[in-house]
Amino acid sequence: MNALPVEAPAAAEATNAGRTAHVIAAIRARIATRSLGPGAKLPSIRKGADLFDVSPSTMVEAYERLAADGVIEARPGSGFYVLSSPAPLVLADLGPRLDRAVDPFWVTRQSLEAPAESLKPGCGWMPPDWMPEQDLRRALRSLARTGATSLTDYGTPLGLLPLRQHLTRRMAETGIEASPSQVLLVESGTQAIDLVCRFLLEPGDCVLVDDPCYFNFLALLRAHRAKIVGIPFTPSGPDLDAFAEAVATHRPRLYVTNSAFHNPTGATLSAATAHRLMKIAEAADLTIVEDDIFCDFEQQPAPRLAALDGLQRVIHVGSFSKTLSAATRIGYIAARPDWIDGLTDLKIASSFAGPALAAELVLSVLKDGSYRRHLQAMRSRLAAAMGETRRRLARLGIAPFIEPRGGLFLWCTLPDGHDATDVARLALADGVVLAPGNVFSVSQNAPSMMRFNAAQCADPRVFTVLERALCRA
């Protein structure tokens, strides 16, 4: 029988589970598209193993799982056959949603919805095995033993005081002076920016962002019906001439940016750019939202706008999802006292109370010293991954915008003017989620750019699939 595909899995490094899933998916797709009709005989174990370039035991496991799911049946002495009543054809079930628009939601949805065996060099977070799982488990056991009210009761409006005190000490290390009463705990960095937008924006207000910028800034601002204006981003920060012109022309209400390592470029704000930027903002009475979510990846702190400003017109936000736990949702806002009062009321109105249990859990890990040890090991591991990823990308002709001083991301140009969206769609069909440049760009001027997360690029299949996509695009 020749109706089955003969293409082998993407690379020999695939696990047995991945090979089995590949075989199952291929057979299911053929049945769903009617290439294998009711009653059709499947290849023998040996022939199927040859066709898919897998072991006979893998082929046996795939057939057994399909039979258990009622897709095929085994006939003693005869072989395996497609059942006579296949499930209705549902195109959306045949694989990833390749037809979905490649917009600011695309990378996040594909990353979160991807099967466990998929690879995610385009996502914005660390692999699970890079996170301090044992420290979190120990902290959870400790909380369970203490009988803390955080297990059952609402948190206070501002959030757990000891954690807010700890955060003010951490911010002081980067020159940001704040009292615990100037810190509001929220459920995530995203919720922090959402609350700020609710508090300060009206529909139609202009907001400046970097171009490129973190794609969820764009999604969030569009949800608030803001007018978004992009400022070209350079290796030392925003283009200040373009920034000053946009401020004069559009009279923006906010500027939203990253401190520490910029997402997606990996660039670091220079001291000269930071000082000039603050002078422009002060003259225009412009409020700045400084997202400091990547602060713990730094070896040496970069300039913080909130430190230069003293939290007068800069709102500083952060979270621990990138370095501690993406599942433990907690973030924070640091701002001037009257704004914290208004933000607290808005938080009560929209989510009532703070994340009490998550705050206790995060504080427990932060205060026992294990978090600092985790960060030291993670930075070392990430530096090695960054170097290896750069080398592998270079072999494919992919060049970085800059060589970052740290962090997760490489912002790269694809060779020969390849369209990154086309490459990302082709790679997605092979189980690899990439991040094409235009999802980060307001002006859509990054068609041949792509962001790579070095921590998610350890599997050689990333580069096998990427090379094949470049050849086909």
Short mmCIF file of C-alpha atoms in Angstrom, two decimals:
data_model
loop_
_atom_site.label_atom_id
_atom_site.label_comp_id
_atom_site.label_asym_id
_atom_site.label_seq_id
_atom_site.Cartn_x
_atom_site.Cartn_y
_atom_site.Cartn_z
CA MET A 1 0.00 0.00 0.00
CA ASN A 2 1.46 3.42 -0.93
CA ALA A 3 -1.14 5.80 0.56
CA LEU A 4 0.94 6.48 3.68
CA PRO A 5 3.63 9.21 3.74
CA VAL A 6 7.20 8.02 3.65
CA GLU A 7 8.79 11.07 5.24
CA ALA A 8 10.76 10.22 8.39
CA PRO A 9 10.55 12.31 11.59
CA ALA A 10 12.41 15.61 11.51
CA ALA A 11 15.58 14.25 13.12
CA ALA A 12 17.06 11.12 14.63
CA GLU A 13 17.14 12.81 18.06
CA ALA A 14 13.36 12.54 18.43
CA THR A 15 12.32 10.52 21.44
CA ASN A 16 10.35 7.29 21.16
CA ALA A 17 7.27 9.16 22.31
CA GLY A 18 7.82 11.76 19.62
CA ARG A 19 8.28 9.12 16.92
CA THR A 20 5.14 7.31 18.02
CA ALA A 21 3.17 10.58 18.01
CA HIS A 22 4.49 11.35 14.53
CA VAL A 23 3.27 7.99 13.17
CA ILE A 24 -0.13 8.33 14.87
CA ALA A 25 -0.62 11.88 13.58
CA ALA A 26 0.26 10.87 10.01
CA ILE A 27 -2.17 7.94 10.00
CA ARG A 28 -4.94 10.00 11.61
CA ALA A 29 -4.45 12.73 9.00
CA ARG A 30 -4.71 10.22 6.14
CA ILE A 31 -7.89 8.76 7.59
CA ALA A 32 -9.41 12.20 8.26
CA THR A 33 -8.74 13.36 4.70
CA ARG A 34 -10.13 10.07 3.31
CA SER A 35 -6.79 9.05 1.77
CA LEU A 36 -7.31 5.89 3.79
CA GLY A 37 -10.94 4.91 3.47
CA PRO A 38 -13.09 2.68 5.70
CA GLY A 39 -11.81 -0.89 5.66
CA ALA A 40 -8.43 0.00 4.13
CA LYS A 41 -5.60 -2.26 5.19
CA LEU A 42 -2.60 -0.66 6.87
CA PRO A 43 1.01 -1.71 6.25
CA SER A 44 2.42 -4.59 8.22
CA ILE A 45 4.49 -3.79 11.30
CA ARG A 46 7.74 -4.33 9.41
CA LYS A 47 6.70 -2.38 6.32
CA GLY A 48 5.27 0.47 8.40
CA ALA A 49 8.52 0.68 10.38
CA ASP A 50 10.45 0.99 7.11
CA LEU A 51 8.08 3.62 5.73
CA PHE A 52 8.34 5.84 8.80
CA ASP A 53 11.97 5.01 9.61
CA VAL A 54 11.08 3.85 13.13
CA SER A 55 11.62 0.65 15.05
CA PRO A 56 9.06 -2.19 14.87
CA SER A 57 8.28 -1.65 18.56
CA THR A 58 7.41 1.99 17.86
CA MET A 59 5.13 0.89 15.03
CA VAL A 60 3.43 -1.64 17.31
CA GLU A 61 2.84 1.02 19.95
CA ALA A 62 1.36 3.42 17.38
CA TYR A 63 -1.06 0.77 16.06
CA GLU A 64 -2.06 -0.28 19.57
CA ARG A 65 -2.84 3.28 20.57
CA LEU A 66 -4.86 3.87 17.42
CA ALA A 67 -6.76 0.66 18.05
CA ALA A 68 -7.42 1.67 21.67
CA ASP A 69 -8.85 4.97 20.41
CA GLY A 70 -11.19 3.13 18.04
CA VAL A 71 -9.50 4.45 14.88
CA ILE A 72 -8.29 1.11 13.54
CA GLU A 73 -8.86 -2.55 14.40
CA ALA A 74 -6.64 -5.62 14.50
CA ARG A 75 -7.85 -8.70 12.66
CA PRO A 76 -6.05 -11.83 13.91
CA GLY A 77 -3.90 -13.36 11.21
CA SER A 78 -4.68 -10.57 8.76
CA GLY A 79 -3.34 -7.25 10.05
CA PHE A 80 -4.68 -3.79 10.88
CA TYR A 81 -7.61 -2.07 9.15
CA VAL A 82 -9.30 1.31 9.25
CA LEU A 83 -12.63 1.05 11.02
CA SER A 84 -15.66 1.42 8.81
CA SER A 85 -17.06 4.47 10.62
CA PRO A 86 -14.35 7.13 10.78
CA ALA A 87 -14.89 10.32 12.73
CA PRO A 88 -16.24 13.32 10.82
CA LEU A 89 -13.62 15.38 9.03
CA VAL A 90 -12.56 18.42 11.11
CA LEU A 91 -9.83 20.35 9.38
CA ALA A 92 -8.87 22.23 12.55
CA ASP A 93 -7.90 18.92 14.17
CA LEU A 94 -5.37 17.95 11.50
CA GLY A 95 -2.58 20.03 12.93
CA PRO A 96 -1.63 23.55 14.04
CA ARG A 97 -3.81 26.42 12.88
CA LEU A 98 -1.72 27.43 9.88
CA ASP A 99 -4.56 29.61 8.65
CA ARG A 100 -4.54 31.85 11.73
CA ALA A 101 -3.49 35.43 11.04
CA VAL A 102 0.13 36.08 12.03
CA ASP A 103 -0.54 38.95 14.43
CA PRO A 104 0.47 39.81 18.04
CA PHE A 105 -1.55 36.84 19.33
CA TRP A 106 0.00 34.32 16.92
CA VAL A 107 3.20 33.35 18.75
CA THR A 108 1.55 33.19 22.17
CA ARG A 109 -1.41 31.09 21.01
CA GLN A 110 0.77 28.69 19.04
CA SER A 111 3.21 28.34 21.97
CA LEU A 112 0.51 27.76 24.59
CA GLU A 113 -1.60 25.44 22.42
CA ALA A 114 1.29 23.40 20.99
CA PRO A 115 1.49 19.66 21.79
CA ALA A 116 4.01 18.62 24.41
CA GLU A 117 6.44 17.31 21.77
CA SER A 118 6.55 20.64 19.90
CA LEU A 119 9.61 22.87 20.11
CA LYS A 120 9.19 26.56 20.99
CA PRO A 121 12.23 28.67 20.09
CA GLY A 122 9.82 31.55 19.41
CA CYS A 123 8.20 31.64 22.86
CA GLY A 124 9.18 34.15 25.53
CA TRP A 125 9.74 31.95 28.57
CA MET A 126 12.20 29.46 29.99
CA PRO A 127 11.93 25.68 29.58
CA PRO A 128 10.26 24.09 32.62
CA ASP A 129 13.39 22.18 33.59
CA TRP A 130 15.30 25.47 33.89
CA MET A 131 13.02 26.64 36.70
CA PRO A 132 13.61 25.96 40.45
CA GLU A 133 10.91 23.32 40.79
CA GLN A 134 12.36 21.73 43.92
CA ASP A 135 12.57 25.09 45.69
CA LEU A 136 8.93 25.75 44.80
CA ARG A 137 7.87 22.33 46.04
CA ARG A 138 9.70 22.90 49.32
CA ALA A 139 8.04 26.29 49.74
CA LEU A 140 4.61 24.81 49.03
CA ARG A 141 5.13 22.10 51.66
CA SER A 142 6.18 24.73 54.17
CA LEU A 143 3.09 26.83 53.49
CA ALA A 144 0.87 23.78 53.84
CA ARG A 145 2.32 23.10 57.30
CA THR A 146 2.02 26.63 58.66
CA GLY A 147 -1.76 26.92 58.40
CA ALA A 148 -1.36 30.41 56.91
CA THR A 149 -4.58 32.25 56.13
CA SER A 150 -3.21 32.74 52.59
CA LEU A 151 -4.54 29.25 51.87
CA THR A 152 -8.14 30.32 52.44
CA ASP A 153 -8.54 34.08 52.87
CA TYR A 154 -8.39 37.18 50.68
CA GLY A 155 -5.19 39.15 50.53
CA THR A 156 -4.89 42.79 51.56
CA PRO A 157 -5.47 45.46 48.88
CA LEU A 158 -1.79 46.35 48.41
CA GLY A 159 -0.64 42.77 48.86
CA LEU A 160 1.64 40.93 51.27
CA LEU A 161 3.71 43.51 53.17
CA PRO A 162 6.89 41.40 53.64
CA LEU A 163 7.04 40.77 49.88
CA ARG A 164 6.54 44.47 49.13
CA GLN A 165 9.36 45.25 51.58
CA HIS A 166 11.57 42.72 49.84
CA LEU A 167 10.76 44.25 46.44
CA THR A 168 11.73 47.74 47.59
CA ARG A 169 15.14 46.37 48.66
CA ARG A 170 15.57 44.70 45.28
CA MET A 171 14.63 47.89 43.41
CA ALA A 172 17.11 49.88 45.52
CA GLU A 173 19.88 47.75 43.98
CA THR A 174 19.09 49.44 40.63
CA GLY A 175 18.75 52.91 42.17
CA ILE A 176 14.96 52.98 42.47
CA GLU A 177 13.89 54.42 45.82
CA ALA A 178 10.37 53.46 46.93
CA SER A 179 8.57 52.71 50.16
CA PRO A 180 6.46 49.54 50.54
CA SER A 181 3.36 51.74 50.36
CA GLN A 182 4.38 52.64 46.78
CA VAL A 183 4.27 49.00 45.68
CA LEU A 184 1.09 47.22 44.60
CA LEU A 185 1.07 43.45 44.10
CA VAL A 186 -0.94 42.18 41.15
CA GLU A 187 -1.40 38.87 39.37
CA SER A 188 1.20 39.35 36.62
CA GLY A 189 3.27 41.87 34.70
CA THR A 190 0.57 41.86 32.05
CA GLN A 191 -2.11 42.71 34.60
CA ALA A 192 0.12 45.48 35.91
CA ILE A 193 0.27 47.17 32.50
CA ASP A 194 -3.43 46.54 31.94
CA LEU A 195 -4.29 48.31 35.21
CA VAL A 196 -2.05 51.24 34.30
CA CYS A 197 -3.78 51.53 30.93
CA ARG A 198 -7.21 51.41 32.57
CA PHE A 199 -6.10 54.05 35.04
CA LEU A 200 -4.46 56.53 32.67
CA LEU A 201 -5.87 55.99 29.16
CA GLU A 202 -9.05 56.95 27.38
CA PRO A 203 -10.00 55.42 24.02
CA GLY A 204 -8.13 57.24 21.26
CA ASP A 205 -5.22 58.37 23.46
CA CYS A 206 -1.82 58.05 21.80
CA VAL A 207 0.76 55.65 23.22
CA LEU A 208 4.37 55.40 22.05
CA VAL A 209 6.05 51.98 21.88
CA ASP A 210 9.37 50.79 20.58
CA ASP A 211 9.44 49.42 17.05
CA PRO A 212 9.97 46.51 17.43
CA CYS A 213 8.46 45.89 20.87
CA TYR A 214 7.02 43.02 22.90
CA PHE A 215 4.03 41.93 20.83
CA ASN A 216 1.65 41.71 23.79
CA PHE A 217 2.09 45.46 24.36
CA LEU A 218 0.45 45.90 20.96
CA ALA A 219 -2.35 43.46 21.72
CA LEU A 220 -3.06 45.07 25.10
CA LEU A 221 -3.02 48.63 23.78
CA ARG A 222 -5.35 47.71 20.94
CA ALA A 223 -7.72 46.20 23.50
CA HIS A 224 -7.73 49.63 25.19
CA ARG A 225 -8.42 51.30 21.83
CA ALA A 226 -5.28 53.37 21.99
CA LYS A 227 -3.60 55.00 19.02
CA ILE A 228 -0.20 53.29 18.80
CA VAL A 229 2.87 55.03 17.37
CA GLY A 230 6.13 53.15 16.97
CA ILE A 231 9.58 54.61 17.63
CA PRO A 232 12.51 52.93 15.82
CA PHE A 233 14.68 51.06 18.33
CA THR A 234 18.48 51.17 18.14
CA PRO A 235 21.18 49.15 19.95
CA SER A 236 21.28 51.81 22.70
CA GLY A 237 17.55 52.52 23.02
CA PRO A 238 14.82 54.40 21.14
CA ASP A 239 15.81 56.73 18.31
CA LEU A 240 15.62 60.02 20.23
CA ASP A 241 15.09 62.27 17.20
CA ALA A 242 12.10 60.14 16.17
CA PHE A 243 10.94 60.06 19.80
CA ALA A 244 11.03 63.86 20.12
CA GLU A 245 9.22 64.29 16.79
CA ALA A 246 6.49 61.81 17.81
CA VAL A 247 6.02 63.57 21.15
CA ALA A 248 5.63 66.93 19.42
CA THR A 249 3.33 65.59 16.71
CA HIS A 250 1.07 63.17 18.58
CA ARG A 251 1.11 64.49 22.18
CA PRO A 252 1.14 60.91 23.59
CA ARG A 253 -0.25 60.00 27.00
CA LEU A 254 2.17 57.10 27.64
CA TYR A 255 5.40 55.54 26.46
CA VAL A 256 5.68 51.80 27.17
CA THR A 257 9.11 50.18 27.05
CA ASN A 258 11.40 47.55 28.58
CA SER A 259 14.29 48.21 30.92
CA ALA A 260 17.12 45.70 31.31
CA PHE A 261 17.17 43.50 28.21
CA HIS A 262 14.81 44.80 25.56
CA ASN A 263 12.25 42.44 24.08
CA PRO A 264 12.75 41.39 21.27
CA THR A 265 16.13 42.95 20.41
CA GLY A 266 18.08 42.07 23.57
CA ALA A 267 19.52 45.60 23.56
CA THR A 268 20.41 47.54 26.71
CA LEU A 269 19.45 51.17 27.29
CA SER A 270 22.54 53.40 27.43
CA ALA A 271 22.96 56.01 30.17
CA ALA A 272 23.15 58.87 27.63
CA THR A 273 19.95 57.77 25.90
CA ALA A 274 18.16 57.34 29.23
CA HIS A 275 19.02 60.88 30.38
CA ARG A 276 18.00 62.52 27.10
CA LEU A 277 14.80 60.47 27.01
CA MET A 278 13.79 61.65 30.46
CA LYS A 279 14.40 65.29 29.51
CA ILE A 280 12.06 64.95 26.52
CA ALA A 281 9.43 63.20 28.67
CA GLU A 282 9.65 65.84 31.42
CA ALA A 283 9.24 68.71 28.97
CA ALA A 284 6.17 67.05 27.43
CA ASP A 285 4.69 65.83 30.74
CA LEU A 286 4.79 62.28 29.32
CA THR A 287 4.23 59.27 31.57
CA ILE A 288 6.48 56.24 31.02
CA VAL A 289 5.65 52.62 31.83
CA GLU A 290 8.92 50.76 32.41
CA ASP A 291 8.53 46.98 32.19
CA ASP A 292 11.41 45.42 34.16
CA ILE A 293 10.45 41.78 33.75
CA PHE A 294 13.95 40.72 32.67
CA CYS A 295 15.84 42.40 35.52
CA ASP A 296 17.09 39.17 37.08
CA PHE A 297 18.92 38.14 33.92
CA GLU A 298 21.37 41.02 34.35
CA GLN A 299 24.88 40.65 35.71
CA GLN A 300 25.34 44.43 35.88
CA PRO A 301 22.24 46.67 36.11
CA ALA A 302 21.43 48.89 33.14
CA PRO A 303 20.05 52.42 33.73
CA ARG A 304 16.49 52.49 35.05
CA LEU A 305 14.22 55.34 34.01
CA ALA A 306 12.41 55.04 37.35
CA ALA A 307 15.70 55.65 39.16
CA LEU A 308 16.42 58.80 37.14
CA ASP A 309 12.88 60.06 37.68
CA GLY A 310 12.25 59.05 41.30
CA LEU A 311 8.91 57.45 40.34
CA GLN A 312 7.34 60.79 39.51
CA ARG A 313 6.34 60.21 35.90
CA VAL A 314 7.73 56.67 35.50
CA ILE A 315 5.64 53.65 36.54
CA HIS A 316 7.82 50.64 37.17
CA VAL A 317 6.38 47.10 36.75
CA GLY A 318 7.73 43.56 36.95
CA SER A 319 7.05 39.93 37.76
CA PHE A 320 8.77 36.60 38.37
CA SER A 321 7.29 34.56 35.54
CA LYS A 322 10.53 34.44 33.53
CA THR A 323 12.86 33.30 36.31
CA LEU A 324 10.79 31.62 39.02
CA SER A 325 7.47 30.25 37.77
CA ALA A 326 5.12 31.06 34.92
CA ALA A 327 2.39 29.16 36.77
CA THR A 328 2.72 31.25 39.96
CA ARG A 329 1.15 34.43 38.66
CA ILE A 330 2.37 37.46 40.55
CA GLY A 331 3.59 40.88 39.47
CA TYR A 332 4.00 44.34 40.96
CA ILE A 333 3.61 48.04 40.23
CA ALA A 334 5.79 50.76 41.78
CA ALA A 335 4.55 54.32 41.34
CA ARG A 336 4.01 57.60 43.13
CA PRO A 337 1.64 57.35 46.16
CA ASP A 338 -1.44 59.05 44.69
CA TRP A 339 -1.31 56.81 41.62
CA ILE A 340 -0.92 53.71 43.80
CA ASP A 341 -4.11 54.71 45.64
CA GLY A 342 -6.04 54.97 42.38
CA LEU A 343 -4.54 51.76 40.98
CA THR A 344 -5.45 49.93 44.20
CA ASP A 345 -9.08 51.00 43.91
CA LEU A 346 -9.11 49.88 40.30
CA LYS A 347 -7.60 46.54 41.26
CA ILE A 348 -10.30 46.03 43.91
CA ALA A 349 -12.98 46.89 41.36
CA SER A 350 -11.61 44.51 38.71
CA SER A 351 -10.16 41.57 40.67
CA PHE A 352 -11.09 42.37 44.30
CA ALA A 353 -8.09 41.04 46.22
CA GLY A 354 -4.47 40.25 45.58
CA PRO A 355 -2.74 36.90 44.96
CA ALA A 356 -2.17 36.04 48.61
CA LEU A 357 -1.01 32.42 48.22
CA ALA A 358 1.23 33.23 45.26
CA ALA A 359 2.78 36.11 47.22
CA GLU A 360 3.58 33.83 50.17
CA LEU A 361 5.09 31.25 47.84
CA VAL A 362 7.28 33.76 45.98
CA LEU A 363 8.47 35.37 49.21
CA SER A 364 9.38 31.98 50.66
CA VAL A 365 11.66 31.23 47.70
CA LEU A 366 13.15 34.71 47.54
CA LYS A 367 14.14 34.99 51.17
CA ASP A 368 15.89 31.64 51.78
CA GLY A 369 18.85 32.23 49.45
CA SER A 370 17.94 29.53 46.96
CA TYR A 371 16.71 32.08 44.42
CA ARG A 372 20.08 33.81 44.17
CA ARG A 373 21.79 30.46 43.64
CA HIS A 374 19.22 29.61 40.99
CA LEU A 375 19.85 32.90 39.19
CA GLN A 376 23.62 32.39 39.16
CA ALA A 377 23.25 28.92 37.63
CA MET A 378 20.63 30.10 35.17
CA ARG A 379 22.71 33.02 33.90
CA SER A 380 25.69 30.75 33.32
CA ARG A 381 23.56 28.18 31.53
CA LEU A 382 21.89 30.87 29.45
CA ALA A 383 25.22 32.39 28.39
CA ALA A 384 26.32 29.00 27.07
CA ALA A 385 23.00 28.52 25.28
CA MET A 386 23.25 31.98 23.74
CA GLY A 387 26.70 31.24 22.33
CA GLU A 388 25.67 27.89 20.90
CA THR A 389 22.49 29.33 19.38
CA ARG A 390 24.45 32.13 17.68
CA ARG A 391 26.86 29.61 16.18
CA ARG A 392 24.09 27.36 14.86
CA LEU A 393 22.18 30.28 13.39
CA ALA A 394 25.34 31.60 11.72
CA ARG A 395 25.72 28.30 9.87
CA LEU A 396 22.33 29.00 8.30
CA GLY A 397 23.28 32.55 7.34
CA ILE A 398 21.13 34.09 10.08
CA ALA A 399 22.73 37.21 11.58
CA PRO A 400 21.90 38.86 14.94
CA PHE A 401 20.94 42.54 15.23
CA ILE A 402 23.38 42.79 18.15
CA GLU A 403 25.19 40.42 20.49
CA PRO A 404 23.27 40.97 23.75
CA ARG A 405 25.07 41.24 27.09
CA GLY A 406 22.67 38.64 28.45
CA GLY A 407 19.01 37.76 28.58
CA LEU A 408 16.99 35.34 26.50
CA PHE A 409 16.66 36.76 23.03
CA LEU A 410 18.47 37.06 19.73
CA TRP A 411 16.85 39.39 17.19
CA CYS A 412 18.03 38.19 13.82
CA THR A 413 17.87 38.82 10.09
CA LEU A 414 17.05 35.84 7.89
CA PRO A 415 19.27 35.30 4.83
CA ASP A 416 18.43 36.33 1.26
CA GLY A 417 15.43 38.44 2.25
CA HIS A 418 13.34 35.45 3.35
CA ASP A 419 9.91 36.35 4.66
CA ALA A 420 9.86 35.35 8.33
CA THR A 421 6.11 34.77 8.34
CA ASP A 422 6.39 32.21 5.54
CA VAL A 423 9.27 30.48 7.32
CA ALA A 424 7.31 30.41 10.61
CA ARG A 425 4.26 28.83 8.95
CA LEU A 426 6.39 26.12 7.32
CA ALA A 427 8.19 25.39 10.60
CA LEU A 428 4.90 25.22 12.50
CA ALA A 429 3.75 22.40 10.22
CA ASP A 430 6.83 20.49 11.45
CA GLY A 431 6.10 21.16 15.13
CA VAL A 432 8.40 24.15 15.69
CA VAL A 433 6.98 27.49 16.88
CA LEU A 434 8.96 30.50 15.64
CA ALA A 435 8.48 34.25 16.23
CA PRO A 436 8.40 36.22 12.94
CA GLY A 437 9.49 39.84 13.10
CA ASN A 438 6.35 41.66 12.06
CA VAL A 439 4.37 40.45 15.09
CA PHE A 440 6.66 42.81 17.07
CA SER A 441 6.46 45.76 14.69
CA VAL A 442 3.83 48.51 14.59
CA SER A 443 5.06 49.69 11.19
CA GLN A 444 5.38 46.12 9.83
CA ASN A 445 8.95 46.91 8.79
CA ALA A 446 10.52 43.67 10.08
CA PRO A 447 9.44 41.08 7.46
CA SER A 448 12.82 39.32 7.38
CA MET A 449 13.48 39.51 11.14
CA MET A 450 12.92 36.75 13.68
CA ARG A 451 13.30 36.47 17.46
CA PHE A 452 14.98 33.38 18.91
CA ASN A 453 14.84 32.32 22.57
CA ALA A 454 18.26 30.78 23.23
CA ALA A 455 16.99 28.78 26.22
CA GLN A 456 14.48 27.02 23.94
CA CYS A 457 16.99 26.21 21.16
CA ALA A 458 18.85 23.28 22.71
CA ASP A 459 17.19 20.60 20.56
CA PRO A 460 19.00 20.21 17.19
CA ARG A 461 15.62 19.67 15.54
CA VAL A 462 15.03 23.43 15.82
CA PHE A 463 17.78 24.06 13.30
CA THR A 464 16.94 21.06 11.12
CA VAL A 465 13.37 22.30 10.72
CA LEU A 466 14.51 25.93 10.33
CA GLU A 467 16.94 25.00 7.54
CA ARG A 468 14.26 23.00 5.75
CA ALA A 469 11.78 25.90 6.06
CA LEU A 470 14.34 28.36 4.67
CA CYS A 471 14.91 26.09 1.69
CA ARG A 472 11.19 25.79 1.01
CA ALA A 473 10.17 29.42 1.64
#
